Amino acid sequence: TDNLIGSGLTVVAFLVWPTWVATEVPRLVSLCLLAEGRLGQRVLAAFTDPTQGSDEDFDQLISAARLSRSNAEAAVERMVHEPHGADKGTLALTAAEGMLAQMHRFGMASLALLHHVRGAGQDGLGAFAPLQHQFENAFDSLARSVESDADSPPSGLLPVQQRVQGRLDHGQLQTIIVNETDLMVGVVDTTIEIYNGSRARADPPT
């Protein structure tokens, strides 16, 4: 009898006060943004100063980024099967899926750059310092916007990237870095566009 009463109360509580995973998605996506951004920022910092960041440090950053993205992707997958409703979460399903797909691209670019860090030499590539800091600012701002349900400001990355390119030589390593950072800048701007666009229009009913 006690078990039946307890089970009944649990069902009633779930129906009256459901815990939708959609309410957790903004926080998890925000954490994913911060983790992926931290990895990319630290990789660029290593180009500025090759003495920064041991292999163990980067392994921890990579693991943290993968875990945060996996947690967010699992929550979004569960969100797919929940009843549609704006009151159940502040981040649209299509936006969450698109943003996580972009973060996967950003992570791959960060890993591609990481393979070339040792080629920067002991003097490093100090020209990348402004871009490193702008990535940090852009990700912090976007993550706060997602979690607080506010519009995200522009990243400001493109003009910084263009200034950085103007200060670089045209060697093979510099070309590789420019190509990957171009991709990373595009990914961040696309992610912001996806997020802000989702706030301007609701998902169609399912």
Short mmCIF file of C-alpha atoms in Angstrom, two decimals:
data_model
loop_
_atom_site.label_atom_id
_atom_site.label_comp_id
_atom_site.label_asym_id
_atom_site.label_seq_id
_atom_site.Cartn_x
_atom_site.Cartn_y
_atom_site.Cartn_z
CA THR A 1 0.00 0.00 0.00
CA ASP A 2 2.80 2.40 0.91
CA ASN A 3 4.56 1.64 -2.38
CA LEU A 4 1.38 2.28 -4.35
CA ILE A 5 0.80 5.57 -2.55
CA GLY A 6 4.40 6.64 -3.14
CA SER A 7 4.23 5.70 -6.82
CA GLY A 8 0.98 7.58 -7.23
CA LEU A 9 2.43 10.72 -5.64
CA THR A 10 5.45 10.48 -7.93
CA VAL A 11 3.26 10.29 -11.02
CA VAL A 12 1.12 13.21 -9.81
CA ALA A 13 4.24 15.30 -9.08
CA PHE A 14 5.63 14.59 -12.55
CA LEU A 15 2.36 15.58 -14.22
CA VAL A 16 1.91 18.76 -12.18
CA TRP A 17 5.58 19.82 -11.99
CA PRO A 18 7.36 18.10 -14.91
CA THR A 19 11.14 18.39 -15.11
CA TRP A 20 11.76 19.02 -18.77
CA VAL A 21 15.29 18.42 -19.98
CA ALA A 22 14.76 21.43 -22.27
CA THR A 23 15.12 23.66 -19.22
CA GLU A 24 18.66 22.34 -18.75
CA VAL A 25 19.74 22.64 -22.38
CA PRO A 26 20.72 26.35 -22.26
CA ARG A 27 23.03 25.74 -19.30
CA LEU A 28 24.61 22.67 -20.91
CA VAL A 29 25.09 24.40 -24.26
CA SER A 30 26.61 27.35 -22.42
CA LEU A 31 29.08 25.04 -20.66
CA CYS A 32 29.95 23.46 -24.01
CA LEU A 33 30.64 26.88 -25.51
CA LEU A 34 32.95 27.79 -22.64
CA ALA A 35 34.84 24.48 -22.79
CA GLU A 36 35.33 24.56 -26.57
CA GLY A 37 36.29 28.23 -26.44
CA ARG A 38 38.80 27.59 -23.67
CA LEU A 39 40.48 24.87 -25.73
CA GLY A 40 40.74 27.08 -28.82
CA GLN A 41 41.94 30.05 -26.81
CA ARG A 42 44.65 27.99 -25.08
CA VAL A 43 45.85 26.59 -28.41
CA LEU A 44 46.25 30.12 -29.78
CA ALA A 45 47.99 31.12 -26.54
CA ALA A 46 50.51 28.35 -27.18
CA PHE A 47 51.33 29.89 -30.57
CA THR A 48 51.92 33.21 -28.84
CA ASP A 49 54.12 31.58 -26.19
CA PRO A 50 55.14 27.97 -27.03
CA THR A 51 56.26 27.41 -23.42
CA GLN A 52 52.63 27.57 -22.30
CA GLY A 53 50.56 24.42 -22.03
CA SER A 54 51.92 20.93 -21.50
CA ASP A 55 50.58 17.85 -23.26
CA GLU A 56 48.78 16.94 -20.03
CA ASP A 57 47.11 20.36 -19.91
CA PHE A 58 45.86 20.03 -23.44
CA ASP A 59 44.64 16.47 -22.81
CA GLN A 60 42.54 17.79 -19.92
CA LEU A 61 41.14 20.63 -22.04
CA ILE A 62 40.28 18.23 -24.87
CA SER A 63 38.58 15.82 -22.46
CA ALA A 64 36.60 18.63 -20.83
CA ALA A 65 35.45 19.94 -24.22
CA ARG A 66 34.39 16.48 -25.40
CA LEU A 67 32.54 15.73 -22.17
CA SER A 68 30.68 19.03 -22.16
CA ARG A 69 29.67 18.58 -25.80
CA SER A 70 28.56 14.99 -25.16
CA ASN A 71 26.44 16.09 -22.19
CA ALA A 72 24.80 18.84 -24.24
CA GLU A 73 24.19 16.52 -27.20
CA ALA A 74 22.60 13.89 -24.94
CA ALA A 75 20.28 16.50 -23.43
CA VAL A 76 19.30 17.79 -26.88
CA GLU A 77 18.61 14.23 -28.02
CA ARG A 78 16.24 13.78 -25.06
CA MET A 79 14.72 17.17 -25.82
CA VAL A 80 13.71 15.86 -29.27
CA HIS A 81 11.24 13.47 -27.64
CA GLU A 82 9.64 16.02 -25.31
CA PRO A 83 6.35 17.75 -26.16
CA HIS A 84 6.85 21.02 -28.02
CA GLY A 85 6.40 24.19 -25.98
CA ALA A 86 8.26 27.43 -25.53
CA ASP A 87 7.56 27.35 -21.80
CA LYS A 88 9.73 24.26 -21.38
CA GLY A 89 13.02 25.90 -22.35
CA THR A 90 14.51 29.12 -23.63
CA LEU A 91 16.70 27.62 -26.38
CA ALA A 92 14.96 26.29 -29.49
CA LEU A 93 15.72 22.70 -30.47
CA THR A 94 16.95 23.58 -33.96
CA ALA A 95 19.20 26.30 -32.53
CA ALA A 96 20.71 23.94 -29.95
CA GLU A 97 21.38 21.31 -32.61
CA GLY A 98 22.95 23.86 -34.96
CA MET A 99 25.12 25.42 -32.27
CA LEU A 100 26.47 22.05 -31.13
CA ALA A 101 27.25 21.09 -34.72
CA GLN A 102 29.24 24.30 -35.06
CA MET A 103 31.11 23.58 -31.82
CA HIS A 104 32.11 20.21 -33.22
CA ARG A 105 33.65 22.03 -36.21
CA PHE A 106 35.38 24.49 -33.87
CA GLY A 107 36.83 21.64 -31.81
CA MET A 108 38.19 19.91 -34.90
CA ALA A 109 39.88 23.15 -36.01
CA SER A 110 41.41 23.57 -32.54
CA LEU A 111 42.82 20.04 -32.68
CA ALA A 112 44.19 20.65 -36.17
CA LEU A 113 46.00 23.76 -34.91
CA LEU A 114 47.32 21.93 -31.88
CA HIS A 115 49.36 19.62 -34.12
CA HIS A 116 51.32 22.62 -35.39
CA VAL A 117 52.04 24.38 -32.08
CA ARG A 118 55.58 23.05 -31.77
CA GLY A 119 56.42 24.40 -35.21
CA ALA A 120 56.05 27.99 -34.01
CA GLY A 121 59.55 27.99 -32.52
CA GLN A 122 60.70 29.40 -29.22
CA ASP A 123 59.91 33.00 -30.17
CA GLY A 124 56.28 32.18 -30.88
CA LEU A 125 53.86 34.14 -33.01
CA GLY A 126 52.96 37.13 -30.87
CA ALA A 127 50.66 38.51 -33.56
CA PHE A 128 48.01 36.01 -32.44
CA ALA A 129 47.67 37.45 -28.91
CA PRO A 130 44.82 39.88 -29.81
CA LEU A 131 42.90 37.12 -31.59
CA GLN A 132 43.33 34.82 -28.62
CA HIS A 133 41.82 37.41 -26.28
CA GLN A 134 38.98 38.21 -28.68
CA PHE A 135 38.02 34.52 -28.87
CA GLU A 136 37.87 34.46 -25.08
CA ASN A 137 35.64 37.54 -24.99
CA ALA A 138 33.36 36.25 -27.75
CA PHE A 139 32.78 32.87 -26.14
CA ASP A 140 32.23 34.32 -22.68
CA SER A 141 29.69 36.79 -24.06
CA LEU A 142 27.84 34.17 -26.10
CA ALA A 143 27.73 31.68 -23.23
CA ARG A 144 26.28 34.32 -20.87
CA SER A 145 23.69 35.27 -23.47
CA VAL A 146 22.57 31.68 -23.96
CA GLU A 147 22.24 30.98 -20.26
CA SER A 148 20.47 34.27 -19.49
CA ASP A 149 18.22 34.16 -22.58
CA ALA A 150 19.51 37.42 -24.08
CA ASP A 151 20.64 38.49 -27.54
CA SER A 152 24.34 37.89 -28.16
CA PRO A 153 26.46 40.81 -29.40
CA PRO A 154 28.69 40.40 -32.48
CA SER A 155 31.91 38.50 -31.87
CA GLY A 156 34.22 41.26 -33.12
CA LEU A 157 36.55 38.53 -34.38
CA LEU A 158 36.75 39.32 -38.09
CA PRO A 159 38.47 42.73 -37.87
CA VAL A 160 40.93 41.35 -35.31
CA GLN A 161 41.64 38.37 -37.57
CA GLN A 162 42.25 40.69 -40.52
CA ARG A 163 44.71 42.78 -38.50
CA VAL A 164 46.53 39.65 -37.39
CA GLN A 165 46.86 38.43 -40.98
CA GLY A 166 48.40 41.73 -41.98
CA ARG A 167 51.20 41.24 -39.44
CA LEU A 168 52.12 37.69 -40.45
CA ASP A 169 54.71 36.39 -42.86
CA HIS A 170 53.58 34.15 -45.70
CA GLY A 171 55.28 30.95 -44.61
CA GLN A 172 53.68 27.52 -44.71
CA LEU A 173 52.92 27.45 -40.97
CA GLN A 174 51.39 30.93 -41.03
CA THR A 175 49.18 29.92 -43.95
CA ILE A 176 47.95 26.84 -42.10
CA ILE A 177 47.17 28.85 -38.99
CA VAL A 178 45.36 31.55 -40.95
CA ASN A 179 43.20 28.96 -42.72
CA GLU A 180 42.21 27.26 -39.48
CA THR A 181 41.58 30.49 -37.59
CA ASP A 182 39.49 31.75 -40.52
CA LEU A 183 37.36 28.64 -40.06
CA MET A 184 37.14 29.19 -36.31
CA VAL A 185 36.08 32.83 -36.75
CA GLY A 186 33.41 31.77 -39.24
CA VAL A 187 32.15 29.08 -36.86
CA VAL A 188 31.77 31.51 -33.97
CA ASP A 189 29.97 34.08 -36.11
CA THR A 190 27.68 31.37 -37.52
CA THR A 191 26.92 30.11 -34.02
CA ILE A 192 25.94 33.62 -32.91
CA GLU A 193 23.80 34.01 -36.02
CA ILE A 194 22.02 30.70 -35.32
CA TYR A 195 21.36 31.69 -31.73
CA ASN A 196 20.13 35.22 -32.41
CA GLY A 197 18.07 34.00 -35.35
CA SER A 198 16.27 31.47 -33.14
CA ARG A 199 15.26 34.24 -30.77
CA ALA A 200 13.65 36.17 -33.62
CA ARG A 201 11.41 33.28 -34.70
CA ALA A 202 9.94 30.31 -32.85
CA ASP A 203 10.29 26.74 -34.04
CA PRO A 204 7.30 25.57 -36.11
CA PRO A 205 4.82 23.36 -34.20
CA THR A 206 5.58 19.64 -34.22
#
